[in-house]
């Protein structure tokens, strides 16, 4: 009987412990209204933080692509003027310098194109006879040109611009199919549309600069042409260097390496242009030529009347 009573006592103790554990577990699993509110607030804060981080990343990408596009335009203007100097200059040192500018700015532009393929089409100059993507291709027709900028969606639906239908539309404009990346693609497309419009304006400004500079340099020959070309080169590289230094915090590490490499090249080109300008200026003075040499602000010499 004594053993029986001990067995019952142990069983009751076990049941009591099991009930206590179950009650404790049940109590822990049940949230109070205050806890629920706190958890919802924490979850919302996490989502907001993630959304903000995603938005900042997208903003950084767009900013980096804008500056990459701007540098592509600078490269193209330098290349075209240097090609003109290769054809027109009678000074072997100037011709070699112009050839170096073409080669090194072409390499720089190719690296920029790889880093920002989404803006390549809109930064290609019309004067090069290049073909743009459907939304920004443009033709000789003024209305079509306007559509290419103001209504890229309409332009991309034009069979003449997009004959094989390979350029798909997202948002309000054409997007490279290789850049479609799932859930964020619509946001990226909308972000790129104003970027393309801004770069279209920059492209037109670049074309205007090349045209006016070419017309001005065409008035000169020989050493006067060389001095004018070197003056414009110094002026454009001075501005390019200022732009590059302002980009020291733009983009990722890969883009920053491109900026650093470009900065080094631009500084070298400026030094060489200044060296040649001084050399030609001294030679001109020695020969008794009274024409004032071109200064570093890019002003060409006044034509003789």
PDB file of C-alpha atoms in Angstrom:
ATOM      1  CA  UNK A   1       0.000   0.000   0.000  1.00  0.00           C
ATOM      2  CA  UNK A   2       2.864   2.325   0.821  1.00  0.00           C
ATOM      3  CA  UNK A   3       4.429   1.720  -2.578  1.00  0.00           C
ATOM      4  CA  UNK A   4       1.061   2.328  -4.249  1.00  0.00           C
ATOM      5  CA  UNK A   5       0.655   5.686  -2.525  1.00  0.00           C
ATOM      6  CA  UNK A   6       4.212   6.694  -3.549  1.00  0.00           C
ATOM      7  CA  UNK A   7       3.438   5.799  -7.170  1.00  0.00           C
ATOM      8  CA  UNK A   8       0.289   7.910  -7.155  1.00  0.00           C
ATOM      9  CA  UNK A   9       2.190  10.812  -5.621  1.00  0.00           C
ATOM     10  CA  UNK A  10       4.906  10.658  -8.294  1.00  0.00           C
ATOM     11  CA  UNK A  11       2.294  10.509 -11.055  1.00  0.00           C
ATOM     12  CA  UNK A  12       0.494  13.550  -9.671  1.00  0.00           C
ATOM     13  CA  UNK A  13       3.769  15.445  -9.459  1.00  0.00           C
ATOM     14  CA  UNK A  14       4.531  14.570 -13.110  1.00  0.00           C
ATOM     15  CA  UNK A  15       1.109  15.735 -14.264  1.00  0.00           C
ATOM     16  CA  UNK A  16       1.513  18.977 -12.361  1.00  0.00           C
ATOM     17  CA  UNK A  17       4.887  19.650 -13.991  1.00  0.00           C
ATOM     18  CA  UNK A  18       3.516  18.897 -17.463  1.00  0.00           C
ATOM     19  CA  UNK A  19       0.570  21.227 -16.913  1.00  0.00           C
ATOM     20  CA  UNK A  20       2.857  23.976 -15.665  1.00  0.00           C
ATOM     21  CA  UNK A  21       5.118  23.667 -18.703  1.00  0.00           C
ATOM     22  CA  UNK A  22       2.146  23.700 -21.075  1.00  0.00           C
ATOM     23  CA  UNK A  23       0.690  26.745 -19.363  1.00  0.00           C
ATOM     24  CA  UNK A  24       4.027  28.539 -19.551  1.00  0.00           C
ATOM     25  CA  UNK A  25       4.394  27.747 -23.254  1.00  0.00           C
ATOM     26  CA  UNK A  26       0.854  28.893 -23.964  1.00  0.00           C
ATOM     27  CA  UNK A  27       1.472  32.137 -22.155  1.00  0.00           C
ATOM     28  CA  UNK A  28       4.633  32.819 -24.121  1.00  0.00           C
ATOM     29  CA  UNK A  29       2.953  32.197 -27.481  1.00  0.00           C
ATOM     30  CA  UNK A  30       0.174  34.684 -26.871  1.00  0.00           C
ATOM     31  CA  UNK A  31       0.958  38.317 -27.748  1.00  0.00           C
ATOM     32  CA  UNK A  32      -0.588  41.210 -25.960  1.00  0.00           C
ATOM     33  CA  UNK A  33      -2.072  44.055 -28.063  1.00  0.00           C
ATOM     34  CA  UNK A  34       0.917  46.208 -27.120  1.00  0.00           C
ATOM     35  CA  UNK A  35       3.332  43.536 -28.327  1.00  0.00           C
ATOM     36  CA  UNK A  36       1.440  43.181 -31.601  1.00  0.00           C
ATOM     37  CA  UNK A  37       1.643  46.932 -32.201  1.00  0.00           C
ATOM     38  CA  UNK A  38       5.351  46.924 -31.407  1.00  0.00           C
ATOM     39  CA  UNK A  39       5.983  44.030 -33.796  1.00  0.00           C
ATOM     40  CA  UNK A  40       4.016  45.710 -36.592  1.00  0.00           C
ATOM     41  CA  UNK A  41       5.957  48.939 -36.085  1.00  0.00           C
ATOM     42  CA  UNK A  42       9.265  47.064 -36.205  1.00  0.00           C
ATOM     43  CA  UNK A  43       8.282  45.186 -39.377  1.00  0.00           C
ATOM     44  CA  UNK A  44       7.159  48.430 -41.039  1.00  0.00           C
ATOM     45  CA  UNK A  45      10.454  50.101 -40.118  1.00  0.00           C
ATOM     46  CA  UNK A  46      12.371  47.192 -41.650  1.00  0.00           C
ATOM     47  CA  UNK A  47      10.376  47.489 -44.893  1.00  0.00           C
ATOM     48  CA  UNK A  48      10.868  51.250 -45.029  1.00  0.00           C
ATOM     49  CA  UNK A  49      14.587  50.823 -44.467  1.00  0.00           C
ATOM     50  CA  UNK A  50      14.798  48.259 -47.268  1.00  0.00           C
ATOM     51  CA  UNK A  51      12.765  50.444 -49.648  1.00  0.00           C
ATOM     52  CA  UNK A  52      14.914  53.475 -48.831  1.00  0.00           C
ATOM     53  CA  UNK A  53      18.087  51.488 -49.432  1.00  0.00           C
ATOM     54  CA  UNK A  54      16.759  50.242 -52.775  1.00  0.00           C
ATOM     55  CA  UNK A  55      15.737  53.764 -53.812  1.00  0.00           C
ATOM     56  CA  UNK A  56      19.143  55.181 -52.871  1.00  0.00           C
ATOM     57  CA  UNK A  57      20.883  52.444 -54.844  1.00  0.00           C
ATOM     58  CA  UNK A  58      18.744  53.179 -57.896  1.00  0.00           C
ATOM     59  CA  UNK A  59      19.432  56.910 -57.536  1.00  0.00           C
ATOM     60  CA  UNK A  60      23.173  56.240 -57.377  1.00  0.00           C
ATOM     61  CA  UNK A  61      22.972  54.103 -60.516  1.00  0.00           C
ATOM     62  CA  UNK A  62      21.127  56.820 -62.435  1.00  0.00           C
ATOM     63  CA  UNK A  63      23.590  59.501 -61.289  1.00  0.00           C
ATOM     64  CA  UNK A  64      26.562  57.349 -62.291  1.00  0.00           C
ATOM     65  CA  UNK A  65      25.002  56.679 -65.702  1.00  0.00           C
ATOM     66  CA  UNK A  66      24.395  60.393 -66.241  1.00  0.00           C
ATOM     67  CA  UNK A  67      28.020  61.280 -65.572  1.00  0.00           C
ATOM     68  CA  UNK A  68      29.197  58.354 -67.689  1.00  0.00           C
ATOM     69  CA  UNK A  69      27.069  59.674 -70.553  1.00  0.00           C
ATOM     70  CA  UNK A  70      28.415  63.174 -70.071  1.00  0.00           C
ATOM     71  CA  UNK A  71      32.000  61.904 -70.194  1.00  0.00           C
ATOM     72  CA  UNK A  72      31.198  59.949 -73.374  1.00  0.00           C
ATOM     73  CA  UNK A  73      30.081  63.199 -74.992  1.00  0.00           C
ATOM     74  CA  UNK A  74      33.262  64.965 -73.869  1.00  0.00           C
ATOM     75  CA  UNK A  75      35.330  62.141 -75.331  1.00  0.00           C
ATOM     76  CA  UNK A  76      33.512  62.370 -78.655  1.00  0.00           C
ATOM     77  CA  UNK A  77      34.007  66.127 -78.944  1.00  0.00           C
ATOM     78  CA  UNK A  78      37.729  65.741 -78.240  1.00  0.00           C
ATOM     79  CA  UNK A  79      38.009  62.887 -80.743  1.00  0.00           C
ATOM     80  CA  UNK A  80      36.307  64.799 -83.564  1.00  0.00           C
ATOM     81  CA  UNK A  81      38.406  67.944 -83.097  1.00  0.00           C
ATOM     82  CA  UNK A  82      41.569  65.849 -82.838  1.00  0.00           C
ATOM     83  CA  UNK A  83      40.671  64.078 -86.091  1.00  0.00           C
ATOM     84  CA  UNK A  84      40.318  67.499 -87.695  1.00  0.00           C
ATOM     85  CA  UNK A  85      43.799  68.408 -86.441  1.00  0.00           C
ATOM     86  CA  UNK A  86      45.229  65.175 -87.846  1.00  0.00           C
ATOM     87  CA  UNK A  87      43.930  66.215 -91.266  1.00  0.00           C
ATOM     88  CA  UNK A  88      44.643  69.955 -91.169  1.00  0.00           C
ATOM     89  CA  UNK A  89      47.798  70.427 -89.107  1.00  0.00           C
ATOM     90  CA  UNK A  90      51.154  70.897 -90.839  1.00  0.00           C
ATOM     91  CA  UNK A  91      53.141  70.358 -87.639  1.00  0.00           C
ATOM     92  CA  UNK A  92      54.233  66.767 -87.057  1.00  0.00           C
ATOM     93  CA  UNK A  93      54.232  67.126 -83.257  1.00  0.00           C
ATOM     94  CA  UNK A  94      50.693  68.489 -83.274  1.00  0.00           C
ATOM     95  CA  UNK A  95      49.559  65.705 -85.603  1.00  0.00           C
ATOM     96  CA  UNK A  96      51.079  63.070 -83.295  1.00  0.00           C
ATOM     97  CA  UNK A  97      49.440  64.710 -80.281  1.00  0.00           C
ATOM     98  CA  UNK A  98      46.083  64.715 -82.066  1.00  0.00           C
ATOM     99  CA  UNK A  99      46.516  61.039 -82.942  1.00  0.00           C
ATOM    100  CA  UNK A 100      47.218  60.239 -79.284  1.00  0.00           C
ATOM    101  CA  UNK A 101      44.074  62.124 -78.229  1.00  0.00           C
ATOM    102  CA  UNK A 102      41.959  60.067 -80.622  1.00  0.00           C
ATOM    103  CA  UNK A 103      43.408  56.768 -79.416  1.00  0.00           C
ATOM    104  CA  UNK A 104      43.254  57.451 -75.681  1.00  0.00           C
ATOM    105  CA  UNK A 105      39.844  59.124 -75.636  1.00  0.00           C
ATOM    106  CA  UNK A 106      38.472  56.274 -77.750  1.00  0.00           C
ATOM    107  CA  UNK A 107      39.726  53.757 -75.179  1.00  0.00           C
ATOM    108  CA  UNK A 108      38.224  55.796 -72.352  1.00  0.00           C
ATOM    109  CA  UNK A 109      34.893  56.047 -74.153  1.00  0.00           C
ATOM    110  CA  UNK A 110      34.796  52.282 -74.742  1.00  0.00           C
ATOM    111  CA  UNK A 111      35.261  51.611 -71.020  1.00  0.00           C
ATOM    112  CA  UNK A 112      32.494  54.074 -70.186  1.00  0.00           C
ATOM    113  CA  UNK A 113      30.175  52.367 -72.664  1.00  0.00           C
ATOM    114  CA  UNK A 114      30.778  49.059 -70.915  1.00  0.00           C
ATOM    115  CA  UNK A 115      30.029  50.586 -67.513  1.00  0.00           C
ATOM    116  CA  UNK A 116      26.834  52.368 -68.626  1.00  0.00           C
ATOM    117  CA  UNK A 117      25.321  50.568 -71.651  1.00  0.00           C
ATOM    118  CA  UNK A 118      21.909  52.089 -70.957  1.00  0.00           C
ATOM    119  CA  UNK A 119      22.967  55.568 -72.134  1.00  0.00           C
ATOM    120  CA  UNK A 120      25.199  54.664 -75.079  1.00  0.00           C
ATOM    121  CA  UNK A 121      22.508  55.137 -77.723  1.00  0.00           C
ATOM    122  CA  UNK A 122      21.424  58.572 -76.576  1.00  0.00           C
ATOM    123  CA  UNK A 123      24.997  59.908 -76.347  1.00  0.00           C
ATOM    124  CA  UNK A 124      26.043  58.995 -79.875  1.00  0.00           C
ATOM    125  CA  UNK A 125      26.484  62.108 -81.963  1.00  0.00           C
ATOM    126  CA  UNK A 126      24.437  62.555 -85.132  1.00  0.00           C
ATOM    127  CA  UNK A 127      27.485  63.952 -86.878  1.00  0.00           C
ATOM    128  CA  UNK A 128      29.082  60.510 -86.614  1.00  0.00           C
ATOM    129  CA  UNK A 129      26.275  59.000 -88.682  1.00  0.00           C
ATOM    130  CA  UNK A 130      25.423  56.512 -85.969  1.00  0.00           C
ATOM    131  CA  UNK A 131      22.121  54.703 -85.471  1.00  0.00           C
ATOM    132  CA  UNK A 132      20.192  55.149 -82.239  1.00  0.00           C
ATOM    133  CA  UNK A 133      17.720  52.822 -80.606  1.00  0.00           C
ATOM    134  CA  UNK A 134      14.101  53.109 -81.648  1.00  0.00           C
ATOM    135  CA  UNK A 135      12.981  55.536 -78.967  1.00  0.00           C
ATOM    136  CA  UNK A 136      15.793  57.987 -79.604  1.00  0.00           C
ATOM    137  CA  UNK A 137      16.833  57.319 -83.173  1.00  0.00           C
ATOM    138  CA  UNK A 138      15.435  60.372 -84.882  1.00  0.00           C
ATOM    139  CA  UNK A 139      15.319  61.031 -88.622  1.00  0.00           C
ATOM    140  CA  UNK A 140      15.526  64.046 -90.871  1.00  0.00           C
ATOM    141  CA  UNK A 141      11.845  64.665 -90.207  1.00  0.00           C
ATOM    142  CA  UNK A 142      11.412  67.283 -87.462  1.00  0.00           C
ATOM    143  CA  UNK A 143       8.256  65.693 -86.061  1.00  0.00           C
ATOM    144  CA  UNK A 144       9.915  62.308 -85.777  1.00  0.00           C
ATOM    145  CA  UNK A 145      12.846  63.899 -84.010  1.00  0.00           C
ATOM    146  CA  UNK A 146      10.502  65.486 -81.514  1.00  0.00           C
ATOM    147  CA  UNK A 147       8.751  62.171 -80.910  1.00  0.00           C
ATOM    148  CA  UNK A 148      12.071  60.456 -80.349  1.00  0.00           C
ATOM    149  CA  UNK A 149      12.709  62.710 -77.374  1.00  0.00           C
ATOM    150  CA  UNK A 150       9.256  63.674 -76.119  1.00  0.00           C
ATOM    151  CA  UNK A 151       7.415  60.410 -76.725  1.00  0.00           C
ATOM    152  CA  UNK A 152       9.878  57.498 -76.806  1.00  0.00           C
ATOM    153  CA  UNK A 153       7.051  54.982 -76.413  1.00  0.00           C
ATOM    154  CA  UNK A 154       5.344  56.232 -79.598  1.00  0.00           C
ATOM    155  CA  UNK A 155       8.658  56.368 -81.423  1.00  0.00           C
ATOM    156  CA  UNK A 156       9.538  52.803 -80.510  1.00  0.00           C
ATOM    157  CA  UNK A 157       6.196  51.588 -81.906  1.00  0.00           C
ATOM    158  CA  UNK A 158       7.078  53.072 -85.291  1.00  0.00           C
ATOM    159  CA  UNK A 159       8.048  50.146 -87.599  1.00  0.00           C
ATOM    160  CA  UNK A 160      10.617  52.355 -89.311  1.00  0.00           C
ATOM    161  CA  UNK A 161      12.427  52.799 -86.004  1.00  0.00           C
ATOM    162  CA  UNK A 162      11.897  49.344 -84.573  1.00  0.00           C
ATOM    163  CA  UNK A 163      11.407  47.032 -87.581  1.00  0.00           C
ATOM    164  CA  UNK A 164      11.948  43.719 -85.817  1.00  0.00           C
ATOM    165  CA  UNK A 165      10.129  44.696 -82.621  1.00  0.00           C
ATOM    166  CA  UNK A 166      13.123  43.644 -80.548  1.00  0.00           C
ATOM    167  CA  UNK A 167      13.095  46.787 -78.398  1.00  0.00           C
ATOM    168  CA  UNK A 168      10.485  46.197 -75.716  1.00  0.00           C
ATOM    169  CA  UNK A 169       8.669  48.959 -73.901  1.00  0.00           C
ATOM    170  CA  UNK A 170       8.529  49.385 -70.142  1.00  0.00           C
ATOM    171  CA  UNK A 171       7.003  52.408 -68.471  1.00  0.00           C
ATOM    172  CA  UNK A 172       7.172  55.384 -70.827  1.00  0.00           C
ATOM    173  CA  UNK A 173      10.167  54.466 -72.913  1.00  0.00           C
ATOM    174  CA  UNK A 174      12.272  51.765 -74.545  1.00  0.00           C
ATOM    175  CA  UNK A 175      14.455  49.720 -72.270  1.00  0.00           C
ATOM    176  CA  UNK A 176      17.321  47.478 -73.276  1.00  0.00           C
ATOM    177  CA  UNK A 177      16.023  43.937 -72.788  1.00  0.00           C
ATOM    178  CA  UNK A 178      19.314  42.962 -71.158  1.00  0.00           C
ATOM    179  CA  UNK A 179      18.610  45.458 -68.374  1.00  0.00           C
ATOM    180  CA  UNK A 180      15.221  44.073 -67.370  1.00  0.00           C
ATOM    181  CA  UNK A 181      15.708  42.757 -63.856  1.00  0.00           C
ATOM    182  CA  UNK A 182      12.407  41.551 -62.451  1.00  0.00           C
ATOM    183  CA  UNK A 183      10.311  43.515 -60.010  1.00  0.00           C
ATOM    184  CA  UNK A 184      12.342  46.727 -60.167  1.00  0.00           C
ATOM    185  CA  UNK A 185      12.394  47.055 -63.946  1.00  0.00           C
ATOM    186  CA  UNK A 186       9.434  49.451 -64.180  1.00  0.00           C
ATOM    187  CA  UNK A 187      10.973  51.795 -61.616  1.00  0.00           C
ATOM    188  CA  UNK A 188      14.271  51.724 -63.499  1.00  0.00           C
ATOM    189  CA  UNK A 189      12.533  52.493 -66.797  1.00  0.00           C
ATOM    190  CA  UNK A 190      10.756  55.514 -65.339  1.00  0.00           C
ATOM    191  CA  UNK A 191      14.010  56.721 -63.792  1.00  0.00           C
ATOM    192  CA  UNK A 192      15.854  56.431 -67.115  1.00  0.00           C
ATOM    193  CA  UNK A 193      13.376  58.455 -69.132  1.00  0.00           C
ATOM    194  CA  UNK A 194      14.303  61.882 -67.672  1.00  0.00           C
ATOM    195  CA  UNK A 195      17.965  60.841 -67.743  1.00  0.00           C
ATOM    196  CA  UNK A 196      17.751  60.228 -71.478  1.00  0.00           C
ATOM    197  CA  UNK A 197      16.075  63.595 -71.974  1.00  0.00           C
ATOM    198  CA  UNK A 198      18.819  65.406 -70.072  1.00  0.00           C
ATOM    199  CA  UNK A 199      21.536  63.617 -72.029  1.00  0.00           C
ATOM    200  CA  UNK A 200      19.731  64.445 -75.272  1.00  0.00           C
ATOM    201  CA  UNK A 201      20.122  68.125 -74.390  1.00  0.00           C
ATOM    202  CA  UNK A 202      23.782  67.578 -73.501  1.00  0.00           C
ATOM    203  CA  UNK A 203      24.294  65.759 -76.795  1.00  0.00           C
ATOM    204  CA  UNK A 204      22.823  68.676 -78.746  1.00  0.00           C
ATOM    205  CA  UNK A 205      25.061  71.095 -76.835  1.00  0.00           C
ATOM    206  CA  UNK A 206      28.077  68.945 -77.702  1.00  0.00           C
ATOM    207  CA  UNK A 207      27.139  68.911 -81.379  1.00  0.00           C
ATOM    208  CA  UNK A 208      26.708  72.702 -81.311  1.00  0.00           C
ATOM    209  CA  UNK A 209      30.148  73.070 -79.713  1.00  0.00           C
ATOM    210  CA  UNK A 210      31.817  70.839 -82.298  1.00  0.00           C
ATOM    211  CA  UNK A 211      30.148  72.682 -85.173  1.00  0.00           C
ATOM    212  CA  UNK A 212      31.043  76.175 -83.949  1.00  0.00           C
ATOM    213  CA  UNK A 213      34.606  75.163 -83.088  1.00  0.00           C
ATOM    214  CA  UNK A 214      35.131  73.461 -86.445  1.00  0.00           C
ATOM    215  CA  UNK A 215      33.796  76.513 -88.286  1.00  0.00           C
ATOM    216  CA  UNK A 216      36.121  78.789 -86.334  1.00  0.00           C
ATOM    217  CA  UNK A 217      39.199  76.629 -86.862  1.00  0.00           C
ATOM    218  CA  UNK A 218      38.441  76.318 -90.588  1.00  0.00           C
ATOM    219  CA  UNK A 219      39.341  80.013 -90.959  1.00  0.00           C
ATOM    220  CA  UNK A 220      43.003  79.314 -90.151  1.00  0.00           C
ATOM    221  CA  UNK A 221      45.892  77.422 -91.615  1.00  0.00           C
ATOM    222  CA  UNK A 222      49.363  76.376 -90.591  1.00  0.00           C
ATOM    223  CA  UNK A 223      50.596  77.544 -87.221  1.00  0.00           C
ATOM    224  CA  UNK A 224      47.512  79.650 -86.550  1.00  0.00           C
ATOM    225  CA  UNK A 225      45.350  76.555 -86.914  1.00  0.00           C
ATOM    226  CA  UNK A 226      47.651  74.615 -84.592  1.00  0.00           C
ATOM    227  CA  UNK A 227      47.511  77.322 -81.946  1.00  0.00           C
ATOM    228  CA  UNK A 228      43.739  77.486 -82.198  1.00  0.00           C
ATOM    229  CA  UNK A 229      43.393  73.712 -81.884  1.00  0.00           C
ATOM    230  CA  UNK A 230      45.720  73.600 -78.874  1.00  0.00           C
ATOM    231  CA  UNK A 231      43.820  76.457 -77.245  1.00  0.00           C
ATOM    232  CA  UNK A 232      40.504  74.660 -77.604  1.00  0.00           C
ATOM    233  CA  UNK A 233      42.087  71.444 -76.345  1.00  0.00           C
ATOM    234  CA  UNK A 234      43.428  73.152 -73.227  1.00  0.00           C
ATOM    235  CA  UNK A 235      40.080  74.824 -72.598  1.00  0.00           C
ATOM    236  CA  UNK A 236      38.023  71.639 -73.026  1.00  0.00           C
ATOM    237  CA  UNK A 237      40.400  69.582 -70.893  1.00  0.00           C
ATOM    238  CA  UNK A 238      40.339  72.210 -68.159  1.00  0.00           C
ATOM    239  CA  UNK A 239      36.559  71.859 -67.989  1.00  0.00           C
ATOM    240  CA  UNK A 240      36.730  68.057 -68.212  1.00  0.00           C
ATOM    241  CA  UNK A 241      39.170  67.970 -65.303  1.00  0.00           C
ATOM    242  CA  UNK A 242      36.818  70.101 -63.205  1.00  0.00           C
ATOM    243  CA  UNK A 243      33.958  67.693 -63.978  1.00  0.00           C
ATOM    244  CA  UNK A 244      36.062  64.638 -63.139  1.00  0.00           C
ATOM    245  CA  UNK A 245      37.146  66.042 -59.791  1.00  0.00           C
ATOM    246  CA  UNK A 246      33.492  66.654 -58.930  1.00  0.00           C
ATOM    247  CA  UNK A 247      32.775  62.944 -59.502  1.00  0.00           C
ATOM    248  CA  UNK A 248      35.073  61.647 -56.761  1.00  0.00           C
ATOM    249  CA  UNK A 249      32.128  60.179 -54.820  1.00  0.00           C
ATOM    250  CA  UNK A 250      29.952  58.990 -57.714  1.00  0.00           C
ATOM    251  CA  UNK A 251      29.328  55.332 -58.499  1.00  0.00           C
ATOM    252  CA  UNK A 252      30.907  52.119 -57.299  1.00  0.00           C
ATOM    253  CA  UNK A 253      34.593  51.187 -57.058  1.00  0.00           C
ATOM    254  CA  UNK A 254      34.746  50.121 -60.701  1.00  0.00           C
ATOM    255  CA  UNK A 255      33.332  53.447 -61.878  1.00  0.00           C
ATOM    256  CA  UNK A 256      35.668  55.343 -59.558  1.00  0.00           C
ATOM    257  CA  UNK A 257      38.633  53.572 -61.143  1.00  0.00           C
ATOM    258  CA  UNK A 258      37.456  54.798 -64.543  1.00  0.00           C
ATOM    259  CA  UNK A 259      37.220  58.329 -63.155  1.00  0.00           C
ATOM    260  CA  UNK A 260      40.712  58.165 -61.648  1.00  0.00           C
ATOM    261  CA  UNK A 261      42.215  56.798 -64.865  1.00  0.00           C
ATOM    262  CA  UNK A 262      40.445  59.452 -66.937  1.00  0.00           C
ATOM    263  CA  UNK A 263      41.639  62.198 -64.577  1.00  0.00           C
ATOM    264  CA  UNK A 264      45.244  61.080 -65.009  1.00  0.00           C
ATOM    265  CA  UNK A 265      44.926  61.054 -68.804  1.00  0.00           C
ATOM    266  CA  UNK A 266      43.257  64.462 -68.945  1.00  0.00           C
ATOM    267  CA  UNK A 267      46.007  65.989 -66.795  1.00  0.00           C
ATOM    268  CA  UNK A 268      48.639  64.496 -69.096  1.00  0.00           C
ATOM    269  CA  UNK A 269      46.861  65.812 -72.192  1.00  0.00           C
ATOM    270  CA  UNK A 270      46.624  69.298 -70.699  1.00  0.00           C
ATOM    271  CA  UNK A 271      50.326  69.351 -69.877  1.00  0.00           C
ATOM    272  CA  UNK A 272      51.237  68.218 -73.389  1.00  0.00           C
ATOM    273  CA  UNK A 273      48.929  70.769 -75.029  1.00  0.00           C
ATOM    274  CA  UNK A 274      50.374  73.569 -72.892  1.00  0.00           C
ATOM    275  CA  UNK A 275      53.902  72.413 -73.724  1.00  0.00           C
ATOM    276  CA  UNK A 276      53.204  72.424 -77.461  1.00  0.00           C
ATOM    277  CA  UNK A 277      51.434  75.780 -77.222  1.00  0.00           C
ATOM    278  CA  UNK A 278      54.452  77.368 -75.528  1.00  0.00           C
ATOM    279  CA  UNK A 279      56.785  75.782 -78.059  1.00  0.00           C
ATOM    280  CA  UNK A 280      54.790  77.099 -81.002  1.00  0.00           C
ATOM    281  CA  UNK A 281      54.438  80.489 -79.338  1.00  0.00           C
ATOM    282  CA  UNK A 282      58.193  80.759 -78.869  1.00  0.00           C
ATOM    283  CA  UNK A 283      58.778  79.676 -82.453  1.00  0.00           C
ATOM    284  CA  UNK A 284      56.261  82.246 -83.658  1.00  0.00           C
ATOM    285  CA  UNK A 285      57.961  85.024 -81.679  1.00  0.00           C
ATOM    286  CA  UNK A 286      61.352  83.995 -83.000  1.00  0.00           C
ATOM    287  CA  UNK A 287      60.097  84.221 -86.570  1.00  0.00           C
ATOM    288  CA  UNK A 288      58.606  87.635 -85.908  1.00  0.00           C
ATOM    289  CA  UNK A 289      54.979  86.538 -86.200  1.00  0.00           C
ATOM    290  CA  UNK A 290      52.910  89.097 -84.286  1.00  0.00           C
ATOM    291  CA  UNK A 291      49.749  86.983 -84.070  1.00  0.00           C
ATOM    292  CA  UNK A 292      48.817  86.572 -80.412  1.00  0.00           C
ATOM    293  CA  UNK A 293      48.896  82.849 -79.514  1.00  0.00           C
ATOM    294  CA  UNK A 294      45.776  81.130 -78.271  1.00  0.00           C
ATOM    295  CA  UNK A 295      45.371  81.202 -74.502  1.00  0.00           C
ATOM    296  CA  UNK A 296      44.297  78.400 -72.197  1.00  0.00           C
ATOM    297  CA  UNK A 297      40.683  79.584 -72.127  1.00  0.00           C
ATOM    298  CA  UNK A 298      40.177  78.197 -75.615  1.00  0.00           C
ATOM    299  CA  UNK A 299      39.929  81.506 -77.558  1.00  0.00           C
ATOM    300  CA  UNK A 300      41.058  81.148 -81.135  1.00  0.00           C
ATOM    301  CA  UNK A 301      43.232  83.874 -82.708  1.00  0.00           C
ATOM    302  CA  UNK A 302      41.409  86.641 -84.560  1.00  0.00           C
ATOM    303  CA  UNK A 303      41.620  86.248 -88.327  1.00  0.00           C
ATOM    304  CA  UNK A 304      43.667  88.798 -90.190  1.00  0.00           C
ATOM    305  CA  UNK A 305      41.650  91.405 -92.043  1.00  0.00           C
TER     306      UNK A 305
END
